[in-house]
XYZ file of C-alpha atoms in Angstrom:
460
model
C -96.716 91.442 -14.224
C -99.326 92.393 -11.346
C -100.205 88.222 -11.385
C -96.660 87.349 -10.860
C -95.950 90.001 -8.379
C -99.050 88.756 -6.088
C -97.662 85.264 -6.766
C -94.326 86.028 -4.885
C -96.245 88.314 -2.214
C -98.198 84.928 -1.327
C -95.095 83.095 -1.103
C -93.081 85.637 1.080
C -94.876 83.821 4.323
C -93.764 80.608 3.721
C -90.346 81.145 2.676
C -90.138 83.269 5.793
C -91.360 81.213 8.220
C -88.899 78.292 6.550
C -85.992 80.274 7.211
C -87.326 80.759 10.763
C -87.844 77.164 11.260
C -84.090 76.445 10.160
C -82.965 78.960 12.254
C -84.268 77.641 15.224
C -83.435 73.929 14.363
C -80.157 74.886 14.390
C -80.109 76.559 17.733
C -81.842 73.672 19.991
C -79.715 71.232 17.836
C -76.999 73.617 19.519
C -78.552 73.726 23.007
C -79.544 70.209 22.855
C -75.730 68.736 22.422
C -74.917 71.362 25.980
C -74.364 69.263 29.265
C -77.257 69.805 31.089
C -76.091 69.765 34.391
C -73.746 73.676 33.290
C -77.277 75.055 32.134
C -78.468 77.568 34.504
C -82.098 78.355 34.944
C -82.203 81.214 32.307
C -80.745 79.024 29.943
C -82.717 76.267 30.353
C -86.233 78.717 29.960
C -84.474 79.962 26.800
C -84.259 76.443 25.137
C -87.861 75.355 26.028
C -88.725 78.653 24.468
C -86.937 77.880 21.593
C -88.506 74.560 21.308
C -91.708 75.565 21.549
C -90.991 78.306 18.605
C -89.718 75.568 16.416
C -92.905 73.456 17.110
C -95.305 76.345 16.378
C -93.321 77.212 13.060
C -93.257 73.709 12.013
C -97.009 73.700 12.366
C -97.631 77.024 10.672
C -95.494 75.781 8.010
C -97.432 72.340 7.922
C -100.079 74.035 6.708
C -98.811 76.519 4.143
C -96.638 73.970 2.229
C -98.195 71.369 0.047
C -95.567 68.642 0.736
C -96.383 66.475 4.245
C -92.960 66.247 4.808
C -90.571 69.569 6.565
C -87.174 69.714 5.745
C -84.755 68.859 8.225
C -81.267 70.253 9.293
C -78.942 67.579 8.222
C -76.402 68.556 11.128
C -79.219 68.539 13.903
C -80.498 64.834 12.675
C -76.320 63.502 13.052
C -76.575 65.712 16.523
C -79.411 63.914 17.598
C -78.797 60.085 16.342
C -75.071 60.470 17.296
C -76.476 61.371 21.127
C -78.732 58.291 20.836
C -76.274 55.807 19.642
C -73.952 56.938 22.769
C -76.678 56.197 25.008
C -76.960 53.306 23.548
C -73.689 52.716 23.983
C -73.880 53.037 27.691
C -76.691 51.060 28.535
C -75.569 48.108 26.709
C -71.857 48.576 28.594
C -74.031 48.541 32.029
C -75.803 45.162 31.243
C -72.291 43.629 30.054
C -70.933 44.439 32.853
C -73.378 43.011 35.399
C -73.493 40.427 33.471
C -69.937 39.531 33.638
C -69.074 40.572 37.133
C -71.817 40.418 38.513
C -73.285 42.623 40.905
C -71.849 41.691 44.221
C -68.910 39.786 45.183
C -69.634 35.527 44.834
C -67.585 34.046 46.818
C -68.585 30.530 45.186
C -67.432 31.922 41.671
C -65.452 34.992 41.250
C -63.647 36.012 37.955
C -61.118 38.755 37.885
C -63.077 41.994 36.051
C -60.896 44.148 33.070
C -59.735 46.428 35.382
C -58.940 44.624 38.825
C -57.408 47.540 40.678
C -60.715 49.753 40.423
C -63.175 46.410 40.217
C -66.435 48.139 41.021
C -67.611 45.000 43.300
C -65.406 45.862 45.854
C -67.087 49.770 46.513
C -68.686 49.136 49.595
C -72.760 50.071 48.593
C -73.986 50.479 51.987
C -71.281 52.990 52.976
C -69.195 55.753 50.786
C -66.325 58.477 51.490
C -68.583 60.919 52.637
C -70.469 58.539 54.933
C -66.786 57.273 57.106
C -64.823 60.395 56.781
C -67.340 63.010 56.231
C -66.071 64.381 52.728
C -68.541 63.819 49.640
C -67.348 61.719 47.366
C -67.162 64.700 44.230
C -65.136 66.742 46.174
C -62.648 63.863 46.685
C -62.359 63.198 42.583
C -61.647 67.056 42.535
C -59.354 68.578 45.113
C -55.733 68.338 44.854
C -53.347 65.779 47.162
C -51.791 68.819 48.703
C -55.375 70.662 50.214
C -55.843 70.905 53.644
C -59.130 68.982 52.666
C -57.394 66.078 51.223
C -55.208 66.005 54.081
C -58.106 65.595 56.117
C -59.523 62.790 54.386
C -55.917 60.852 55.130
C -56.350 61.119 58.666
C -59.872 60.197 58.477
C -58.952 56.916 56.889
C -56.268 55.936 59.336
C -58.331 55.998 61.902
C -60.865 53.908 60.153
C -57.702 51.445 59.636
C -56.901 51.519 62.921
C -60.622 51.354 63.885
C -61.084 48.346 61.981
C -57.495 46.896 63.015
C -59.217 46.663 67.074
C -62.459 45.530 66.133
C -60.431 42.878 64.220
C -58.621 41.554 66.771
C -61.554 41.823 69.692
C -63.768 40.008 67.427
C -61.630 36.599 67.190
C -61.560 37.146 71.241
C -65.316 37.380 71.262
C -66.145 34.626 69.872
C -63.795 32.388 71.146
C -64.902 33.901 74.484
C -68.780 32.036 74.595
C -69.530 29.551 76.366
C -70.148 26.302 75.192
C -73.295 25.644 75.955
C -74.804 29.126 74.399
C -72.684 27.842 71.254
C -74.624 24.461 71.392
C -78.123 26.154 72.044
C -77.566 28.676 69.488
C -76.811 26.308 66.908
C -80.113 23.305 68.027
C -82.346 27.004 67.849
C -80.991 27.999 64.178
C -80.417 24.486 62.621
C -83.930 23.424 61.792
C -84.101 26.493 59.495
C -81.095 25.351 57.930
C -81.393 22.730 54.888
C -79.872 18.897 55.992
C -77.568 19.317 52.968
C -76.445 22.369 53.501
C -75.445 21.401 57.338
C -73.670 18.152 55.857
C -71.571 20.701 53.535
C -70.457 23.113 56.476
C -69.424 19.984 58.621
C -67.431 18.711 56.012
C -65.838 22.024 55.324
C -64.962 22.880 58.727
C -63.359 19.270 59.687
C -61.082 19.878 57.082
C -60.022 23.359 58.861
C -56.305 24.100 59.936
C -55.207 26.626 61.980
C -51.018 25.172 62.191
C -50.701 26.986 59.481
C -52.079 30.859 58.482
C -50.941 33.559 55.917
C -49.675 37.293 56.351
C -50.000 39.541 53.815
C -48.030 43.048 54.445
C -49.446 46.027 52.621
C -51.313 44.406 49.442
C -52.671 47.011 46.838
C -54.955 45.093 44.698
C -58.466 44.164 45.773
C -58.926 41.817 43.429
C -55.725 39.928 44.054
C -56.182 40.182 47.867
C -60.003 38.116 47.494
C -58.519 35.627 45.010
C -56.013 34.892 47.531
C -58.825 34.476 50.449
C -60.653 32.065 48.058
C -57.384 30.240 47.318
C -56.764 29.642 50.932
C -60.179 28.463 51.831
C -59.975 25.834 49.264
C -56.802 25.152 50.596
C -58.293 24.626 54.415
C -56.690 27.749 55.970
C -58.709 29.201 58.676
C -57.157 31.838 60.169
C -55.200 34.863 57.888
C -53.730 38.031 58.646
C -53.029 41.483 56.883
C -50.712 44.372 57.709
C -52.554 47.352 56.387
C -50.210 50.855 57.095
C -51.924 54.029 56.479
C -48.911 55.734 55.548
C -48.118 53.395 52.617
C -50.927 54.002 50.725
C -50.134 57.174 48.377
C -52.532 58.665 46.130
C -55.931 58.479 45.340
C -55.820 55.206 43.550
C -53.795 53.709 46.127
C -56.291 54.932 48.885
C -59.244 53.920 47.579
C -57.880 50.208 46.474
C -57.320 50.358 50.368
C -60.837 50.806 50.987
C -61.584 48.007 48.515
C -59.825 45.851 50.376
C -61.879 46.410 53.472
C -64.484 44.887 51.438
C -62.791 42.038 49.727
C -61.594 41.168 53.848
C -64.580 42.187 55.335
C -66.711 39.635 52.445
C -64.741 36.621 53.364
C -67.385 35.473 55.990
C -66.090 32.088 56.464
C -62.352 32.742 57.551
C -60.983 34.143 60.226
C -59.484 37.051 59.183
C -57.314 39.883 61.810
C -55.701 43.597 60.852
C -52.835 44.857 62.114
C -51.713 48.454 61.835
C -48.087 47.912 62.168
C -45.512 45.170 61.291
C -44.179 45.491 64.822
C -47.594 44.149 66.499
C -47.981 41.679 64.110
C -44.522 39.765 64.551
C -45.239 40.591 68.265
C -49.241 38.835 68.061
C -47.497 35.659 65.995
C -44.155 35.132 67.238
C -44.504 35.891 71.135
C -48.676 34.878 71.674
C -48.636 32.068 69.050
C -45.320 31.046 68.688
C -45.481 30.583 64.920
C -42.436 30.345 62.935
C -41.976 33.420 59.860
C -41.476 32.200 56.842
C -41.380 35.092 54.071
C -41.536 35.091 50.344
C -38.686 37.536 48.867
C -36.183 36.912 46.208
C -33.462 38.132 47.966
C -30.012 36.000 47.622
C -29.913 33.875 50.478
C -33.235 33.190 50.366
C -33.986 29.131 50.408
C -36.223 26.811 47.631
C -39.736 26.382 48.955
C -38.882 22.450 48.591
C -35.922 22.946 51.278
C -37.947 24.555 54.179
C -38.147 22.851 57.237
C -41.410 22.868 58.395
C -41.774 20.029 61.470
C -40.076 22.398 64.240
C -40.272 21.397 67.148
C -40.734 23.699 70.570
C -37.765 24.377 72.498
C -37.318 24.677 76.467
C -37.339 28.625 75.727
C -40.175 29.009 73.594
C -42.982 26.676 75.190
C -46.775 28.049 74.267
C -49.604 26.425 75.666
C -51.859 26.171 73.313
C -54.047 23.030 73.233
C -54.232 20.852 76.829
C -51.585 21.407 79.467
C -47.837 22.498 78.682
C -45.924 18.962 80.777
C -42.205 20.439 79.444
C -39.840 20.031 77.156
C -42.004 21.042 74.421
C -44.125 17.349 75.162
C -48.115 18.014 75.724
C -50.603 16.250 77.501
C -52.932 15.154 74.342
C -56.492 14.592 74.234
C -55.828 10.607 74.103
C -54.072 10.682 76.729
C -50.453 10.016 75.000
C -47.739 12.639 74.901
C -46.933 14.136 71.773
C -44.772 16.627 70.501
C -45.683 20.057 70.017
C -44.536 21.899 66.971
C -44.475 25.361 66.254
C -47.635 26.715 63.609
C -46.453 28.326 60.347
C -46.894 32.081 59.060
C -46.563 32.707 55.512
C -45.507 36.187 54.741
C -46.127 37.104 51.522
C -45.474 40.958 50.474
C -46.903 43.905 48.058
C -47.454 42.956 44.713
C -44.866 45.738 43.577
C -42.422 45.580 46.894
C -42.571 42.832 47.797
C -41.748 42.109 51.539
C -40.528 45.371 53.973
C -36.948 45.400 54.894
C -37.906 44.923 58.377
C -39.921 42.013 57.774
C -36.928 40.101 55.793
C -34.877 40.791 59.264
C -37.721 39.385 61.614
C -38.751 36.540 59.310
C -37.069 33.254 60.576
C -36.856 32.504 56.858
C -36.801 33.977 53.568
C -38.173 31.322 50.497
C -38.879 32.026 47.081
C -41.001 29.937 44.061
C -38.771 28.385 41.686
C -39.236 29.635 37.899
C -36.762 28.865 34.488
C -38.761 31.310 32.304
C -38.419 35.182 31.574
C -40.779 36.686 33.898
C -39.657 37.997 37.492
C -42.204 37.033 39.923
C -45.733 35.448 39.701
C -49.333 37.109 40.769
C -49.733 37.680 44.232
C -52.825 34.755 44.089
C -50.910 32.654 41.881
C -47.737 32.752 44.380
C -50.372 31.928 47.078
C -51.806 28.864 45.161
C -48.055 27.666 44.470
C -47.084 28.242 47.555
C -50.133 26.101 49.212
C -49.380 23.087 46.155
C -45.970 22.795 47.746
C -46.907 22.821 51.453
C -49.822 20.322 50.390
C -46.967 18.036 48.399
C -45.389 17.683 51.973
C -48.138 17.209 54.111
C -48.533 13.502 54.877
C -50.036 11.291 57.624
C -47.542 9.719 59.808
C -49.826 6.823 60.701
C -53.709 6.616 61.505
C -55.987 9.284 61.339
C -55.338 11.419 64.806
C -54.650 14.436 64.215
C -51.172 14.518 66.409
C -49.894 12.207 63.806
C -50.661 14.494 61.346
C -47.128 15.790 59.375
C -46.364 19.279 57.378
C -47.482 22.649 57.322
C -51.028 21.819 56.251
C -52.992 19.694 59.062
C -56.479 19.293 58.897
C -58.831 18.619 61.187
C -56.583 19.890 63.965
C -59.231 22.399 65.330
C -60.026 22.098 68.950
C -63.778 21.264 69.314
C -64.880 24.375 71.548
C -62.791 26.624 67.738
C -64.697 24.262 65.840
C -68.533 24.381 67.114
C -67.882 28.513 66.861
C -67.345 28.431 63.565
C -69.993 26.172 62.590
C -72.045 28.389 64.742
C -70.976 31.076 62.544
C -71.565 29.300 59.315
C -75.214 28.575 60.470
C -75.552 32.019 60.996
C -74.434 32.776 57.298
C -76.456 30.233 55.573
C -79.735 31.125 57.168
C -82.484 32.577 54.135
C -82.921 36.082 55.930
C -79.613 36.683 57.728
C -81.594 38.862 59.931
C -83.773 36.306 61.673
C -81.052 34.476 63.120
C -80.740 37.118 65.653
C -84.480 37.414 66.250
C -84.703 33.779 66.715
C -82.081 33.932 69.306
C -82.907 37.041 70.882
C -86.876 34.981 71.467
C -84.663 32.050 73.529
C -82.885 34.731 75.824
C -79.607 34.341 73.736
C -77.645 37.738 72.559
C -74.457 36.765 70.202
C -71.418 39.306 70.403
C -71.710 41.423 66.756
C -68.849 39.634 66.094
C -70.978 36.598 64.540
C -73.100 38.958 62.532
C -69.969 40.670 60.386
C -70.712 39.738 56.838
């Protein structure tokens, strides 16, 4: 009897110090599985001291037990390898998805993402919520649509819209505004740096520019839809492009900050010519009265015509005469380049709407036109980018040469080549600019010659 009772007095320590080392495995497996970032400093001390009890029991018990192995809480091992495999999880998501997308925007290749409204390309990186309206970015995800707070963010954003609406329209003035000769220097200075094929592609690209015809697009909601349409259109050889972007109908934080997405997807669309309005009224005013470009609107409205039955050869009238190109002789007849009069003919705006609206009442009064895209199946409208592409197959269908190749022969809405040459050597200027290695240097190579370009040439 005395052996065995000195038998279980020796094993007392070890069973104790067991049950201590369960205990405690149990409670970091708790602590462990708590967010970190709701621990408070006391908390956190607490859990290192508990870890460092748990590592001094294990080694007590190390030594007392005869086995090399200590026995585990089965609960704190599926804790543990559950919190791995999540990780796991979420660094394997990450790589997908810049593998996929892609981290920037291409504008050589670009594939829609899964979830185009909230496509994480179009977040601008260099510039966040808190840095244009003063309001972290937390506080945004967190506060309701009816705080004062959020209430100031709204205002803070229109006048970044309407910020961005002036710089828009000053910088097509800008540049259009140097001289030729600077334009010529700039571009002898930067085009040794520039690769001989590279040059050849940019020439090609911009002879086949139009600017008869350009597209408006009145309140789009979808990033990703609004840069698949830009791409679209440059393939197409549209130049010049226009949005209406109204602070007041953009609703609710998902509608805001696809607003702010599409600053980006406009603002990364370096080689068009791209202008913001902040109203419909100054836009019909900008197109109709400075340009004299006839509105033609996409809406499914009842007395709206086929896309195949548009007129689109309209000549100027006595009361509408522009001058645009050479010297307005009357009668809507101008003084070409060859010295031959032509006919002048009115440019084209396409007006195409929100992808959920569609076009504004007011627009569908001011548009000279209403047209819609013929379809025999069940759905109701097509993609805002694939009712651009359609749109531009038909207007290409119709676009013919009358004769030789001068460009006042040229027939239907899509005309290329019909850049003046001053337009032209601006926006291969531009394009020189945007295919240099270091984007940076072009302006320090300039600035060493005496020449200062307007900012306007360095927006991309």
């Amino acid at each position: 009897m005395a052996k065995t009772k000195r038998h279980h007095l020796t094993e007392a320590p070890i069973l104790c110090m067991m049950v201590i080392s369960f205990l405690s495995r149990s409670a970091v497996a708790a602590f462990t599985t708590t967010s970190s970032s709701r621990c408070t400093p006391a908390f956190l001390q607490l859990r290192h001291s508990i870890r460092l009890c748990s590592t001094n029991n294990d080694s007590s018990t190390d030594e007392n037990t005869t086995t090399s192995d200590t026995w585990q809480n089965p609960r704190s091992r599926w804790a543990r390898k559950k919190h791995f495999n999540k990780l796991k999880m979420l660094k394997e998501q990450e790589e997908q998805e810049k593998g996929s997308n892609g981290s920037r925007l291409d504008w050589d290749s670009f594939d829609f993402s899964d979830s185009p409204k909230m496509d994480k390309r179009f977040i601008n990186k260099s510039s966040s919520p808190s840095d244009e309206t003063g309001i972290p970015e937390h506080v945004l995800n967190t506060i309701s649509t009816d705080s004062i707070t959020y209430q100031t963010y709204l205002q803070s954003e229109k006048s970044i819209d309407q910020d961005t609406s002036r710089r828009s329209l000053e910088s097509q003035s800008e540049i259009l505004s140097l001289s030729p000769d600077i334009v010529k220097r700039s571009i002898d200075i930067l085009t040794p740096y520039i690769q001989d094929r590279r040059m050849e592609r940019i020439d090609e690209v911009l002879n086949q520019r139009t600017k008869h015809t350009r597209f408006l697009y009145e309140n789009p909601s979808n990033p990703s839809n609004v840069f698949a349409c830009l791409r679209t259109l440059d393939s197409f050889g549209i130049q010049y492009v226009d949005t209406i972007v109204q602070s007041d109908s953009y609703q609710g934080k998902a509608a805001v900050n696809q607003k702010r997405g599409m600053r980006t997807a406009m603002g990364s669309a370096v080689w068009m010519s791209i202008r913001q309005f902040g109203s419909l009224e100054d836009a019909v005013r900008h197109l109709r009265e400075e340009e004299g470009c006839l509105i033609y609107a996409s809406d499914l409205n009842p007395s709206a015509k086929d896309v195949r039955d548009l007129v689109w050869d309209v000549d100027f009238d006595d009361d509408n005469d522009v001058v645009v190109d050479g010297e307005l002789t009357g009668d809507g007849v101008t003084d070409g380049e060859d010295g031959k009069m032509h006919k002048k003919q009115r440019p084209i705006c396409i007006v195409m709407g929100n992808e959920d609206r569609g076009i504004s009442d007011e627009m569908r009064e001011l548009a000279d036109e209403t047209f819609y895209l013929p379809m025999c199946g069940f759905a109701e409208s097509f993609n805002l980018s694939v009712a651009t592409a359609i749109t531009l197959a038909y207007m290409s269908a119709v676009s013919t040469r009358a004769g030789d190749e001068d460009s006042y022969d040229l027939q239907g809405p899509l005309r290329p080549g019909d850049l003046d040459s001053h337009e032209l050597q601006c926006l291969r200027l531009r394009g020189v600019l945007n295919s240099l290695a270091q984007r940076r240097m072009g302006k320090a190579l300039l600035k060493k010659e005496g020449i200062v370009l307007p900012k306007s040439f360095f927006n991309f």
